[in-house]
Amino acid sequence: MRAPQLLLLLLAFGRSQAARNTTFPEGFLFGAATAAYQVEGAWNTSGQCLQPLPLWLMLQYRECIAGKGEHIWDRMVHTRPNCIADRTSGDVAADSYHKYKEDVKLLKDVGFNFYRFSISWARILPKGDVSVINKDGIDYYNNLINELLANNIQPVVTMYHWDLPQHLQDLGGLVGSAFGDYFEDYARVLYTNFGDRVKWWLTFNEPGTFVDGYTSHGCVPPAVDAPGVGDYLVAHSILKAHARAYRLYDREFRSEQKGNISIALSAGYGTPKTNSNADIEATETFMQHSLGWFAHPIYSQEGDYPAVMKERVANNSKAEGLFRSRLPEFGEYWVNYIRGTADFFGLNYYSSWVVSHVGSSLDRASRWSDMDVMSSQDPGWTVSVATWLAYTPFGMRGLLSWVSKNYNNTPILITENGWADTGEINDTMRAKYYVNNLAHLLDAIYLDNVTVLGHTAWSIIDNFEWAQGYTQRFGLHHIDFNDPQRPRTPKESARVFAALIKNRKLPENYLDKVIE
């Protein structure tokens, strides 16, 4: 084992298991998550649509025939089925649209305090704009929210989880000049219809991931091949749209609804390959280019993109003969407008990376060549069926501490954390993953004084895993996708979580041995 990683493990594990606090503090919240396209199904369900006049009253509607609209993942799976590992789709998925009460019961049986789910933009607004509002879509999410609250489970709602209405994509998508207008209007519809009961909002999920739809002709929609340009433009647009949704809530809804708003950012934890200054600096660059890219404009005191990122992209752009940096500039107005637009830090963590300095070997400009680093996995790590996901629970503490130190100990909610396998009912590795990630989370709380609000397991049920289809499973409950009834079966991890939540203490039989 490399010296830096041994040091990380020593710091993470502490001196002995007996000295480790494995009890959850009062008020710590447990939740589980899904995303609309991955579980709902009912992809083309018809319904009643409403045209609001005026919008803010949400009362004066003209009835018409409508239903859920097509979004970019609908278009992808139907026109390019070879993009999906098993040539499946989310057309039916777990059928949560019809089985939401069963899923709420699963959440209650485990004892979860909240449920993080996303709203399908195209199910609410079939065309993406407010010219048509689907009443059946509004009713579905109202029913889900009410069912959750009736079972003492708080809804945590994500506005956008990768499923842009196709109509908006046709008008320019995430980089279109009007995207911020459309997203603010969409947010207004959500606040108006659900904000009396929803007190936790996330604007976007993992923008650092879905920007890849603008880096190649691959299998992430909309499959625009513009690396080092398109991804930066999307990020720029998303940060502005996020801030607009936040400022809208401040102006018109917060005083009455008294909710909290953030964005769910995803990051792996970078560890230096060696003790060299070059690798240590490369690791910090990796963290700033990945997580800081979105976090720094929102959470830092100065706002804007990280300085190292601006400098590197500007220098590379100049060397490429460009007239301006491929990384757009905000200007003073937008720097001030975006800064501070979050009430907590939404953080998705799955795995860690070993980082080293390397000269760019890429022929094309990209955000990876702009970093000038190499990230890899330690060959000693256990890797899940998802090749990017390794068993590295020490990274949970490392990442939480990094965020806390860089962003003034903003309260953090782990909004996703999970393990991939092929669907085993006796999923002991998933149980081990969760228990030990939570152990390092508690180390961050008790030893590093990090403020952590709670933890979200991905996912409450098996679901459609994007380009991997149903070949990879993350659920605490197994779903038989060959059965039209989509039966749910608890896995070992669900039973472990239920006991953990009931006792508010980590089970010792799943804890890794600590280093004495």
PDB file of N, CA and C in Angstrom, residues 223-268:
ATOM      1  N   ALA A 223     -25.697  13.960 -26.782  1.00  0.00           N
ATOM      2  CA  ALA A 223     -24.607  13.420 -27.605  1.00  0.00           C
ATOM      3  C   ALA A 223     -24.052  14.462 -28.569  1.00  0.00           C
ATOM      4  N   VAL A 224     -23.665  15.601 -28.015  1.00  0.00           N
ATOM      5  CA  VAL A 224     -23.026  16.660 -28.797  1.00  0.00           C
ATOM      6  C   VAL A 224     -21.514  16.548 -28.601  1.00  0.00           C
ATOM      7  N   ASP A 225     -20.770  16.470 -29.690  1.00  0.00           N
ATOM      8  CA  ASP A 225     -19.330  16.218 -29.617  1.00  0.00           C
ATOM      9  C   ASP A 225     -18.570  17.547 -29.541  1.00  0.00           C
ATOM     10  N   ALA A 226     -18.434  18.083 -28.326  1.00  0.00           N
ATOM     11  CA  ALA A 226     -17.750  19.369 -28.145  1.00  0.00           C
ATOM     12  C   ALA A 226     -16.982  19.393 -26.831  1.00  0.00           C
ATOM     13  N   PRO A 227     -16.031  18.467 -26.627  1.00  0.00           N
ATOM     14  CA  PRO A 227     -15.306  18.426 -25.350  1.00  0.00           C
ATOM     15  C   PRO A 227     -14.490  19.690 -25.130  1.00  0.00           C
ATOM     16  N   GLY A 228     -14.413  20.103 -23.878  1.00  0.00           N
ATOM     17  CA  GLY A 228     -13.643  21.288 -23.541  1.00  0.00           C
ATOM     18  C   GLY A 228     -14.297  22.586 -23.953  1.00  0.00           C
ATOM     19  N   VAL A 229     -15.486  22.496 -24.522  1.00  0.00           N
ATOM     20  CA  VAL A 229     -16.278  23.670 -24.902  1.00  0.00           C
ATOM     21  C   VAL A 229     -17.724  23.483 -24.441  1.00  0.00           C
ATOM     22  N   GLY A 230     -18.367  22.434 -24.971  1.00  0.00           N
ATOM     23  CA  GLY A 230     -19.768  22.194 -24.640  1.00  0.00           C
ATOM     24  C   GLY A 230     -19.995  21.955 -23.172  1.00  0.00           C
ATOM     25  N   ASP A 231     -19.108  21.176 -22.527  1.00  0.00           N
ATOM     26  CA  ASP A 231     -19.289  20.896 -21.103  1.00  0.00           C
ATOM     27  C   ASP A 231     -19.142  22.171 -20.277  1.00  0.00           C
ATOM     28  N   TYR A 232     -18.210  23.039 -20.641  1.00  0.00           N
ATOM     29  CA  TYR A 232     -18.052  24.304 -19.922  1.00  0.00           C
ATOM     30  C   TYR A 232     -19.265  25.219 -20.140  1.00  0.00           C
ATOM     31  N   LEU A 233     -19.802  25.228 -21.357  1.00  0.00           N
ATOM     32  CA  LEU A 233     -20.975  26.059 -21.635  1.00  0.00           C
ATOM     33  C   LEU A 233     -22.196  25.572 -20.852  1.00  0.00           C
ATOM     34  N   VAL A 234     -22.367  24.246 -20.782  1.00  0.00           N
ATOM     35  CA  VAL A 234     -23.491  23.687 -20.019  1.00  0.00           C
ATOM     36  C   VAL A 234     -23.361  24.061 -18.550  1.00  0.00           C
ATOM     37  N   ALA A 235     -22.177  23.878 -17.981  1.00  0.00           N
ATOM     38  CA  ALA A 235     -21.966  24.203 -16.570  1.00  0.00           C
ATOM     39  C   ALA A 235     -22.289  25.666 -16.298  1.00  0.00           C
ATOM     40  N   HIS A 236     -21.860  26.533 -17.187  1.00  0.00           N
ATOM     41  CA  HIS A 236     -22.108  27.970 -17.046  1.00  0.00           C
ATOM     42  C   HIS A 236     -23.610  28.249 -17.009  1.00  0.00           C
ATOM     43  N   SER A 237     -24.333  27.612 -17.919  1.00  0.00           N
ATOM     44  CA  SER A 237     -25.787  27.794 -18.006  1.00  0.00           C
ATOM     45  C   SER A 237     -26.495  27.227 -16.780  1.00  0.00           C
ATOM     46  N   ILE A 238     -26.036  26.064 -16.308  1.00  0.00           N
ATOM     47  CA  ILE A 238     -26.666  25.413 -15.156  1.00  0.00           C
ATOM     48  C   ILE A 238     -26.487  26.244 -13.898  1.00  0.00           C
ATOM     49  N   LEU A 239     -25.301  26.786 -13.684  1.00  0.00           N
ATOM     50  CA  LEU A 239     -25.061  27.602 -12.489  1.00  0.00           C
ATOM     51  C   LEU A 239     -25.947  28.841 -12.487  1.00  0.00           C
ATOM     52  N   LYS A 240     -26.143  29.451 -13.623  1.00  0.00           N
ATOM     53  CA  LYS A 240     -27.036  30.608 -13.703  1.00  0.00           C
ATOM     54  C   LYS A 240     -28.483  30.199 -13.442  1.00  0.00           C
ATOM     55  N   ALA A 241     -28.908  29.084 -14.033  1.00  0.00           N
ATOM     56  CA  ALA A 241     -30.286  28.631 -13.854  1.00  0.00           C
ATOM     57  C   ALA A 241     -30.550  28.242 -12.403  1.00  0.00           C
ATOM     58  N   HIS A 242     -29.583  27.557 -11.792  1.00  0.00           N
ATOM     59  CA  HIS A 242     -29.712  27.214 -10.369  1.00  0.00           C
ATOM     60  C   HIS A 242     -29.918  28.472  -9.530  1.00  0.00           C
ATOM     61  N   ALA A 243     -29.082  29.474  -9.776  1.00  0.00           N
ATOM     62  CA  ALA A 243     -29.178  30.712  -8.991  1.00  0.00           C
ATOM     63  C   ALA A 243     -30.510  31.399  -9.215  1.00  0.00           C
ATOM     64  N   ARG A 244     -31.033  31.347 -10.433  1.00  0.00           N
ATOM     65  CA  ARG A 244     -32.320  31.982 -10.711  1.00  0.00           C
ATOM     66  C   ARG A 244     -33.447  31.293  -9.939  1.00  0.00           C
ATOM     67  N   ALA A 245     -33.400  29.954  -9.861  1.00  0.00           N
ATOM     68  CA  ALA A 245     -34.423  29.233  -9.099  1.00  0.00           C
ATOM     69  C   ALA A 245     -34.323  29.571  -7.618  1.00  0.00           C
ATOM     70  N   TYR A 246     -33.100  29.705  -7.115  1.00  0.00           N
ATOM     71  CA  TYR A 246     -32.890  30.061  -5.707  1.00  0.00           C
ATOM     72  C   TYR A 246     -33.390  31.472  -5.426  1.00  0.00           C
ATOM     73  N   ARG A 247     -33.018  32.425  -6.261  1.00  0.00           N
ATOM     74  CA  ARG A 247     -33.424  33.818  -6.055  1.00  0.00           C
ATOM     75  C   ARG A 247     -34.935  33.979  -6.183  1.00  0.00           C
ATOM     76  N   LEU A 248     -35.544  33.221  -7.088  1.00  0.00           N
ATOM     77  CA  LEU A 248     -37.003  33.239  -7.213  1.00  0.00           C
ATOM     78  C   LEU A 248     -37.656  32.805  -5.908  1.00  0.00           C
ATOM     79  N   TYR A 249     -37.136  31.736  -5.326  1.00  0.00           N
ATOM     80  CA  TYR A 249     -37.692  31.253  -4.056  1.00  0.00           C
ATOM     81  C   TYR A 249     -37.559  32.311  -2.973  1.00  0.00           C
ATOM     82  N   ASP A 250     -36.386  32.953  -2.933  1.00  0.00           N
ATOM     83  CA  ASP A 250     -36.162  34.034  -1.963  1.00  0.00           C
ATOM     84  C   ASP A 250     -37.181  35.150  -2.116  1.00  0.00           C
ATOM     85  N   ARG A 251     -37.421  35.558  -3.351  1.00  0.00           N
ATOM     86  CA  ARG A 251     -38.296  36.710  -3.610  1.00  0.00           C
ATOM     87  C   ARG A 251     -39.754  36.419  -3.315  1.00  0.00           C
ATOM     88  N   GLU A 252     -40.224  35.231  -3.706  1.00  0.00           N
ATOM     89  CA  GLU A 252     -41.666  35.020  -3.758  1.00  0.00           C
ATOM     90  C   GLU A 252     -42.211  33.897  -2.886  1.00  0.00           C
ATOM     91  N   PHE A 253     -41.368  33.022  -2.388  1.00  0.00           N
ATOM     92  CA  PHE A 253     -41.899  31.836  -1.713  1.00  0.00           C
ATOM     93  C   PHE A 253     -41.316  31.566  -0.328  1.00  0.00           C
ATOM     94  N   ARG A 254     -40.093  31.969  -0.073  1.00  0.00           N
ATOM     95  CA  ARG A 254     -39.420  31.544   1.154  1.00  0.00           C
ATOM     96  C   ARG A 254     -40.132  32.013   2.415  1.00  0.00           C
ATOM     97  N   SER A 255     -40.594  33.230   2.424  1.00  0.00           N
ATOM     98  CA  SER A 255     -41.192  33.776   3.648  1.00  0.00           C
ATOM     99  C   SER A 255     -42.403  32.974   4.096  1.00  0.00           C
ATOM    100  N   GLU A 256     -43.135  32.419   3.153  1.00  0.00           N
ATOM    101  CA  GLU A 256     -44.320  31.628   3.498  1.00  0.00           C
ATOM    102  C   GLU A 256     -44.002  30.141   3.602  1.00  0.00           C
ATOM    103  N   GLN A 257     -43.215  29.608   2.652  1.00  0.00           N
ATOM    104  CA  GLN A 257     -42.990  28.159   2.605  1.00  0.00           C
ATOM    105  C   GLN A 257     -41.852  27.700   3.509  1.00  0.00           C
ATOM    106  N   LYS A 258     -40.865  28.570   3.740  1.00  0.00           N
ATOM    107  CA  LYS A 258     -39.781  28.301   4.690  1.00  0.00           C
ATOM    108  C   LYS A 258     -39.042  26.996   4.396  1.00  0.00           C
ATOM    109  N   GLY A 259     -38.683  26.811   3.132  1.00  0.00           N
ATOM    110  CA  GLY A 259     -37.942  25.626   2.737  1.00  0.00           C
ATOM    111  C   GLY A 259     -36.455  25.874   2.583  1.00  0.00           C
ATOM    112  N   ASN A 260     -35.738  24.835   2.135  1.00  0.00           N
ATOM    113  CA  ASN A 260     -34.293  24.886   1.931  1.00  0.00           C
ATOM    114  C   ASN A 260     -33.987  24.440   0.507  1.00  0.00           C
ATOM    115  N   ILE A 261     -33.006  25.098  -0.132  1.00  0.00           N
ATOM    116  CA  ILE A 261     -32.671  24.802  -1.512  1.00  0.00           C
ATOM    117  C   ILE A 261     -31.167  24.618  -1.655  1.00  0.00           C
ATOM    118  N   SER A 262     -30.787  23.632  -2.467  1.00  0.00           N
ATOM    119  CA  SER A 262     -29.386  23.427  -2.779  1.00  0.00           C
ATOM    120  C   SER A 262     -29.288  22.803  -4.157  1.00  0.00           C
ATOM    121  N   ILE A 263     -28.132  22.240  -4.450  1.00  0.00           N
ATOM    122  CA  ILE A 263     -27.851  21.531  -5.688  1.00  0.00           C
ATOM    123  C   ILE A 263     -27.078  20.282  -5.294  1.00  0.00           C
ATOM    124  N   ALA A 264     -27.278  19.170  -5.996  1.00  0.00           N
ATOM    125  CA  ALA A 264     -26.586  17.921  -5.652  1.00  0.00           C
ATOM    126  C   ALA A 264     -25.350  17.774  -6.528  1.00  0.00           C
ATOM    127  N   LEU A 265     -24.165  17.960  -5.926  1.00  0.00           N
ATOM    128  CA  LEU A 265     -22.900  17.849  -6.638  1.00  0.00           C
ATOM    129  C   LEU A 265     -22.252  16.506  -6.332  1.00  0.00           C
ATOM    130  N   SER A 266     -21.575  15.957  -7.321  1.00  0.00           N
ATOM    131  CA  SER A 266     -20.952  14.648  -7.158  1.00  0.00           C
ATOM    132  C   SER A 266     -19.442  14.775  -7.265  1.00  0.00           C
ATOM    133  N   ALA A 267     -18.734  14.011  -6.460  1.00  0.00           N
ATOM    134  CA  ALA A 267     -17.275  14.032  -6.526  1.00  0.00           C
ATOM    135  C   ALA A 267     -16.691  12.741  -5.992  1.00  0.00           C
ATOM    136  N   GLY A 268     -15.625  12.307  -6.617  1.00  0.00           N
ATOM    137  CA  GLY A 268     -14.785  11.295  -6.022  1.00  0.00           C
ATOM    138  C   GLY A 268     -13.743  11.997  -5.163  1.00  0.00           C
TER     139      GLY A 268
END
